[in-house]
Amino acid sequence: FAQLQKPVRLAKGFRDVHDLTHTFTARTPVFPAFKPIQITPKFSIAKDGFFANEITFDEHTGTHMDGPVHFVQGGTTADTLPAEKFIAPLAVISIESRAAKDADAVVSVDDVLAWEKQHGRLPAGAFVAMYSGWGSRIGSADRFLNKDGNGTMHAPGFSEDVAKFLTRERDIVGAGVDTLSLDIASASTSVAHLALLGAGKYGVELLANLNAVPAAGATIIIGGPKHEGASGGPVRVYAVV
C-alpha cells in the first residue's frame, strides 16, 4: 500500500497534459442517427444520502472511439482492443486553413508527406489526428452539423486514399478527427471508415484542443470503452508532452 501513496510522476519527463476530450453534455452535437445525450439527476444527497445521475446515450456520441466492428462484420470489438494500442505517438496534421474555406476539405496523402518532410517519417505505432478547427463550432449543433439546403452535412475528414496509405504504407494504431466522422460529412459511403477499421485500426471522433499540442512529439493516451461487445463508446483522451 505504501507504493500506492507515492506521488505520480509522468514517464519520460513529460511536462504538460492536455485534455483532448469535449465535456459530455446534453448540448453536445451528435450524428443525426443518434439521440442527444440525456443526463438526469437520479439520486440526491438531501433525499438519498448520495448524489448520482442517470445517463442515456448512444455509443457513438461525445468524444468517442470507433472499434473495427463498428463497420466490419466480425471485426474486433472496442473492449477487446489491446491496451497497449491506446498509448501512442501523436501526429497532428492541420488542414485548418483549407477547412475554413472548404467544409469538404480532406486530409490527403500529400498532407502526410508534407508532415513527414518537416517532422520525419511517422513513428511506428502512431496515432494520426486531423485538426480542422471544427471544434470552434461545438457550441452550436447547427453550425457543427453544417447542413445545406438539401439536408446534407458538410465537415472535413480523411480521404479514402490517405486512409489506405496510412494502413498499407505506414504503421499506425488509429486515426482521429475533431469532427463527428472520420469521413467527410457529405460522403455517400464511409470510405475512410472502411479503409481504417477494415484494417483493424480504431478511430476517435470529436477530439478537442488539438491546436494546443505540437504537430509532433506528443503522446496520446486514450481511455477506451470496455463494455462487453462494444462497437465503440465515449473515451477520455489526453496528450502528454
Short mmCIF file of C-alpha atoms in Angstrom, two decimals:
data_model
loop_
_atom_site.label_atom_id
_atom_site.label_comp_id
_atom_site.label_asym_id
_atom_site.label_seq_id
_atom_site.Cartn_x
_atom_site.Cartn_y
_atom_site.Cartn_z
CA PHE A 1 0.00 0.00 0.00
CA ALA A 2 2.92 2.35 0.62
CA GLN A 3 3.75 2.29 -3.08
CA LEU A 4 0.26 3.48 -3.96
CA GLN A 5 0.81 6.64 -1.92
CA LYS A 6 3.80 7.79 -3.92
CA PRO A 7 3.30 10.98 -5.98
CA VAL A 8 2.51 10.45 -9.63
CA ARG A 9 5.45 11.04 -11.96
CA LEU A 10 4.86 11.31 -15.68
CA ALA A 11 7.11 8.96 -17.63
CA LYS A 12 9.97 10.18 -19.80
CA GLY A 13 9.92 13.69 -18.38
CA PHE A 14 6.50 14.72 -19.72
CA ARG A 15 5.75 18.25 -18.52
CA ASP A 16 2.29 19.07 -19.85
CA VAL A 17 -1.02 17.23 -20.00
CA HIS A 18 -3.67 18.34 -22.50
CA ASP A 19 -7.28 17.17 -22.34
CA LEU A 20 -8.46 16.29 -25.86
CA THR A 21 -11.98 15.46 -24.69
CA HIS A 22 -15.13 17.55 -25.06
CA THR A 23 -17.35 17.71 -21.99
CA PHE A 24 -20.16 15.15 -22.30
CA THR A 25 -23.37 17.21 -22.16
CA ALA A 26 -26.92 17.25 -23.45
CA ARG A 27 -25.78 20.07 -25.78
CA THR A 28 -23.02 18.03 -27.44
CA PRO A 29 -23.67 17.78 -31.21
CA VAL A 30 -24.46 14.21 -32.24
CA PHE A 31 -24.70 12.40 -35.55
CA PRO A 32 -28.36 12.62 -36.67
CA ALA A 33 -28.83 8.83 -36.44
CA PHE A 34 -28.33 9.05 -32.67
CA LYS A 35 -30.31 10.58 -29.84
CA PRO A 36 -28.98 13.57 -27.92
CA ILE A 37 -27.23 12.71 -24.67
CA GLN A 38 -29.56 12.73 -21.66
CA ILE A 39 -28.22 13.41 -18.15
CA THR A 40 -30.84 13.25 -15.42
CA PRO A 41 -30.26 13.60 -11.67
CA LYS A 42 -31.49 10.31 -10.13
CA PHE A 43 -30.39 10.48 -6.50
CA SER A 44 -29.76 13.48 -4.26
CA ILE A 45 -27.82 13.86 -1.04
CA ALA A 46 -30.81 15.54 0.62
CA LYS A 47 -33.18 12.65 -0.17
CA ASP A 48 -30.97 9.60 -0.63
CA GLY A 49 -27.73 10.41 1.15
CA PHE A 50 -25.71 10.40 -2.07
CA PHE A 51 -25.74 12.12 -5.45
CA ALA A 52 -25.80 10.28 -8.80
CA ASN A 53 -27.03 10.90 -12.34
CA GLU A 54 -28.64 8.58 -14.85
CA ILE A 55 -27.03 8.98 -18.28
CA THR A 56 -28.58 7.75 -21.52
CA PHE A 57 -26.56 7.87 -24.71
CA ASP A 58 -25.68 6.02 -27.89
CA GLU A 59 -22.19 4.51 -28.11
CA HIS A 60 -21.01 6.94 -30.78
CA THR A 61 -21.64 10.24 -29.02
CA GLY A 62 -19.30 12.75 -27.43
CA THR A 63 -15.57 12.26 -27.85
CA HIS A 64 -15.71 8.58 -28.69
CA MET A 65 -13.99 5.58 -30.19
CA ASP A 66 -14.96 3.55 -33.26
CA GLY A 67 -13.84 -0.05 -32.89
CA PRO A 68 -13.27 -2.11 -36.06
CA VAL A 69 -16.57 -3.94 -35.53
CA HIS A 70 -18.42 -0.63 -35.98
CA PHE A 71 -18.11 -1.08 -39.76
CA VAL A 72 -16.69 -4.58 -40.19
CA GLN A 73 -18.80 -7.69 -39.65
CA GLY A 74 -16.91 -9.87 -37.20
CA GLY A 75 -14.34 -7.16 -36.53
CA THR A 76 -12.63 -6.57 -33.22
CA THR A 77 -14.85 -5.03 -30.56
CA ALA A 78 -13.59 -1.94 -28.77
CA ASP A 79 -13.45 -3.70 -25.40
CA THR A 80 -11.03 -6.33 -26.71
CA LEU A 81 -8.57 -3.98 -28.44
CA PRO A 82 -5.12 -4.41 -26.84
CA ALA A 83 -4.50 -1.84 -24.12
CA GLU A 84 -1.03 -1.07 -25.49
CA LYS A 85 -2.67 0.36 -28.61
CA PHE A 86 -4.18 3.17 -26.51
CA ILE A 87 -0.86 4.87 -25.76
CA ALA A 88 0.83 6.04 -28.94
CA PRO A 89 2.98 8.73 -30.56
CA LEU A 90 0.64 11.50 -31.71
CA ALA A 91 0.90 13.12 -35.12
CA VAL A 92 -1.38 16.12 -35.66
CA ILE A 93 -1.99 17.10 -39.28
CA SER A 94 -3.61 20.50 -39.65
CA ILE A 95 -5.89 21.35 -42.54
CA GLU A 96 -7.40 24.29 -40.68
CA SER A 97 -6.72 26.88 -43.37
CA ARG A 98 -8.34 24.76 -46.10
CA ALA A 99 -11.27 23.76 -43.91
CA ALA A 100 -12.01 27.42 -43.19
CA LYS A 101 -12.66 27.88 -46.91
CA ASP A 102 -13.97 24.44 -47.83
CA ALA A 103 -16.09 22.41 -45.42
CA ASP A 104 -15.46 19.31 -47.54
CA ALA A 105 -11.66 19.57 -47.20
CA VAL A 106 -9.82 16.29 -46.67
CA VAL A 107 -6.54 15.09 -45.23
CA SER A 108 -4.63 13.83 -48.26
CA VAL A 109 -1.53 11.70 -48.85
CA ASP A 110 0.27 14.92 -49.73
CA ASP A 111 -0.59 16.29 -46.27
CA VAL A 112 1.01 13.25 -44.63
CA LEU A 113 4.11 13.54 -46.82
CA ALA A 114 4.37 17.26 -46.04
CA TRP A 115 4.14 16.46 -42.31
CA GLU A 116 6.89 13.87 -42.73
CA LYS A 117 9.10 16.30 -44.65
CA GLN A 118 9.01 18.59 -41.63
CA HIS A 119 8.96 16.07 -38.76
CA GLY A 120 10.37 12.83 -40.16
CA ARG A 121 8.58 9.61 -41.01
CA LEU A 122 5.52 8.79 -38.93
CA PRO A 123 6.68 6.87 -35.84
CA ALA A 124 5.84 3.17 -35.64
CA GLY A 125 2.52 2.69 -33.87
CA ALA A 126 1.46 6.30 -34.36
CA PHE A 127 -2.00 7.78 -33.91
CA VAL A 128 -2.75 10.30 -36.67
CA ALA A 129 -5.16 13.13 -35.87
CA MET A 130 -6.74 15.65 -38.20
CA TYR A 131 -7.04 19.19 -36.89
CA SER A 132 -9.55 21.18 -38.93
CA GLY A 133 -10.56 23.84 -36.42
CA TRP A 134 -14.09 22.43 -36.41
CA GLY A 135 -14.16 22.48 -32.61
CA SER A 136 -14.82 26.22 -32.70
CA ARG A 137 -18.36 25.26 -33.74
CA ILE A 138 -19.04 22.96 -30.78
CA GLY A 139 -21.37 25.45 -29.08
CA SER A 140 -23.88 25.26 -31.94
CA ALA A 141 -25.19 21.93 -33.18
CA ASP A 142 -26.46 23.61 -36.35
CA ARG A 143 -23.04 25.03 -37.19
CA PHE A 144 -21.30 21.80 -36.27
CA LEU A 145 -23.54 19.60 -38.41
CA ASN A 146 -23.45 22.29 -41.12
CA LYS A 147 -26.34 21.02 -43.25
CA ASP A 148 -27.00 22.53 -46.65
CA GLY A 149 -30.41 23.25 -48.15
CA ASN A 150 -30.84 19.59 -49.04
CA GLY A 151 -30.04 18.41 -45.52
CA THR A 152 -26.56 17.12 -46.44
CA MET A 153 -23.95 17.72 -43.75
CA HIS A 154 -20.55 19.20 -44.59
CA ALA A 155 -17.43 18.81 -42.43
CA PRO A 156 -13.81 17.78 -43.09
CA GLY A 157 -12.36 14.27 -42.78
CA PHE A 158 -9.84 11.78 -44.14
CA SER A 159 -9.80 10.89 -47.83
CA GLU A 160 -10.07 7.25 -48.86
CA ASP A 161 -6.60 7.44 -50.42
CA VAL A 162 -4.91 8.66 -47.25
CA ALA A 163 -6.75 6.12 -45.11
CA LYS A 164 -5.45 3.33 -47.34
CA PHE A 165 -1.98 4.88 -47.40
CA LEU A 166 -1.80 5.06 -43.61
CA THR A 167 -2.88 1.44 -43.18
CA ARG A 168 -0.81 -0.02 -46.01
CA GLU A 169 2.30 2.16 -46.21
CA ARG A 170 2.66 3.29 -42.59
CA ASP A 171 2.37 1.66 -39.16
CA ILE A 172 -0.48 3.30 -37.24
CA VAL A 173 -2.75 2.17 -34.41
CA GLY A 174 -5.59 4.50 -35.33
CA ALA A 175 -6.74 7.88 -36.54
CA GLY A 176 -8.83 10.70 -35.13
CA VAL A 177 -10.72 13.83 -36.09
CA ASP A 178 -12.15 16.94 -34.44
CA THR A 179 -15.41 16.39 -36.35
CA LEU A 180 -18.14 13.76 -35.97
CA SER A 181 -16.76 11.40 -38.61
CA LEU A 182 -13.51 10.01 -39.98
CA ASP A 183 -15.07 10.60 -43.40
CA ILE A 184 -16.12 13.97 -44.71
CA ALA A 185 -19.68 14.53 -43.54
CA SER A 186 -21.04 14.70 -47.10
CA ALA A 187 -19.61 11.29 -48.06
CA SER A 188 -22.17 8.98 -49.64
CA THR A 189 -20.21 5.93 -48.50
CA SER A 190 -17.96 5.63 -45.46
CA VAL A 191 -14.76 5.01 -47.41
CA ALA A 192 -12.31 6.25 -44.76
CA HIS A 193 -14.07 4.27 -42.03
CA LEU A 194 -13.98 1.14 -44.15
CA ALA A 195 -10.29 1.55 -45.01
CA LEU A 196 -9.19 2.27 -41.44
CA LEU A 197 -11.48 -0.01 -39.45
CA GLY A 198 -11.26 -2.70 -42.12
CA ALA A 199 -7.50 -2.80 -41.48
CA GLY A 200 -8.10 -3.42 -37.77
CA LYS A 201 -7.36 0.17 -36.73
CA TYR A 202 -9.62 2.24 -34.48
CA GLY A 203 -10.94 5.76 -34.82
CA VAL A 204 -11.57 8.55 -32.33
CA GLU A 205 -14.05 11.24 -33.27
CA LEU A 206 -14.89 14.64 -31.80
CA LEU A 207 -11.42 15.27 -30.40
CA ALA A 208 -10.84 18.62 -28.69
CA ASN A 209 -7.92 21.02 -28.28
CA LEU A 210 -5.66 19.52 -30.94
CA ASN A 211 -4.38 23.03 -31.62
CA ALA A 212 -2.85 23.07 -28.12
CA VAL A 213 -0.44 20.18 -28.76
CA PRO A 214 2.56 20.14 -31.09
CA ALA A 215 2.28 18.56 -34.52
CA ALA A 216 4.90 16.01 -33.49
CA GLY A 217 6.42 14.80 -30.24
CA ALA A 218 3.36 14.33 -28.04
CA THR A 219 1.99 11.03 -26.78
CA ILE A 220 -1.74 10.31 -26.86
CA ILE A 221 -3.42 8.33 -24.07
CA ILE A 222 -6.93 7.03 -24.73
CA GLY A 223 -9.17 5.61 -22.03
CA GLY A 224 -11.02 3.19 -24.29
CA PRO A 225 -14.51 1.82 -23.61
CA LYS A 226 -14.72 -1.64 -22.06
CA HIS A 227 -18.36 -2.63 -22.02
CA GLU A 228 -18.94 -6.09 -23.48
CA GLY A 229 -19.33 -6.23 -27.24
CA ALA A 230 -18.61 -2.52 -27.67
CA SER A 231 -18.74 -1.14 -31.21
CA GLY A 232 -17.20 1.92 -29.61
CA GLY A 233 -18.06 4.35 -26.88
CA PRO A 234 -17.16 7.61 -25.12
CA VAL A 235 -13.49 7.99 -24.25
CA ARG A 236 -11.32 10.30 -22.18
CA VAL A 237 -8.32 11.35 -24.24
CA TYR A 238 -5.12 13.08 -23.12
CA ALA A 239 -1.96 14.21 -24.83
CA VAL A 240 1.24 14.44 -22.81
CA VAL A 241 4.23 16.42 -23.96
#
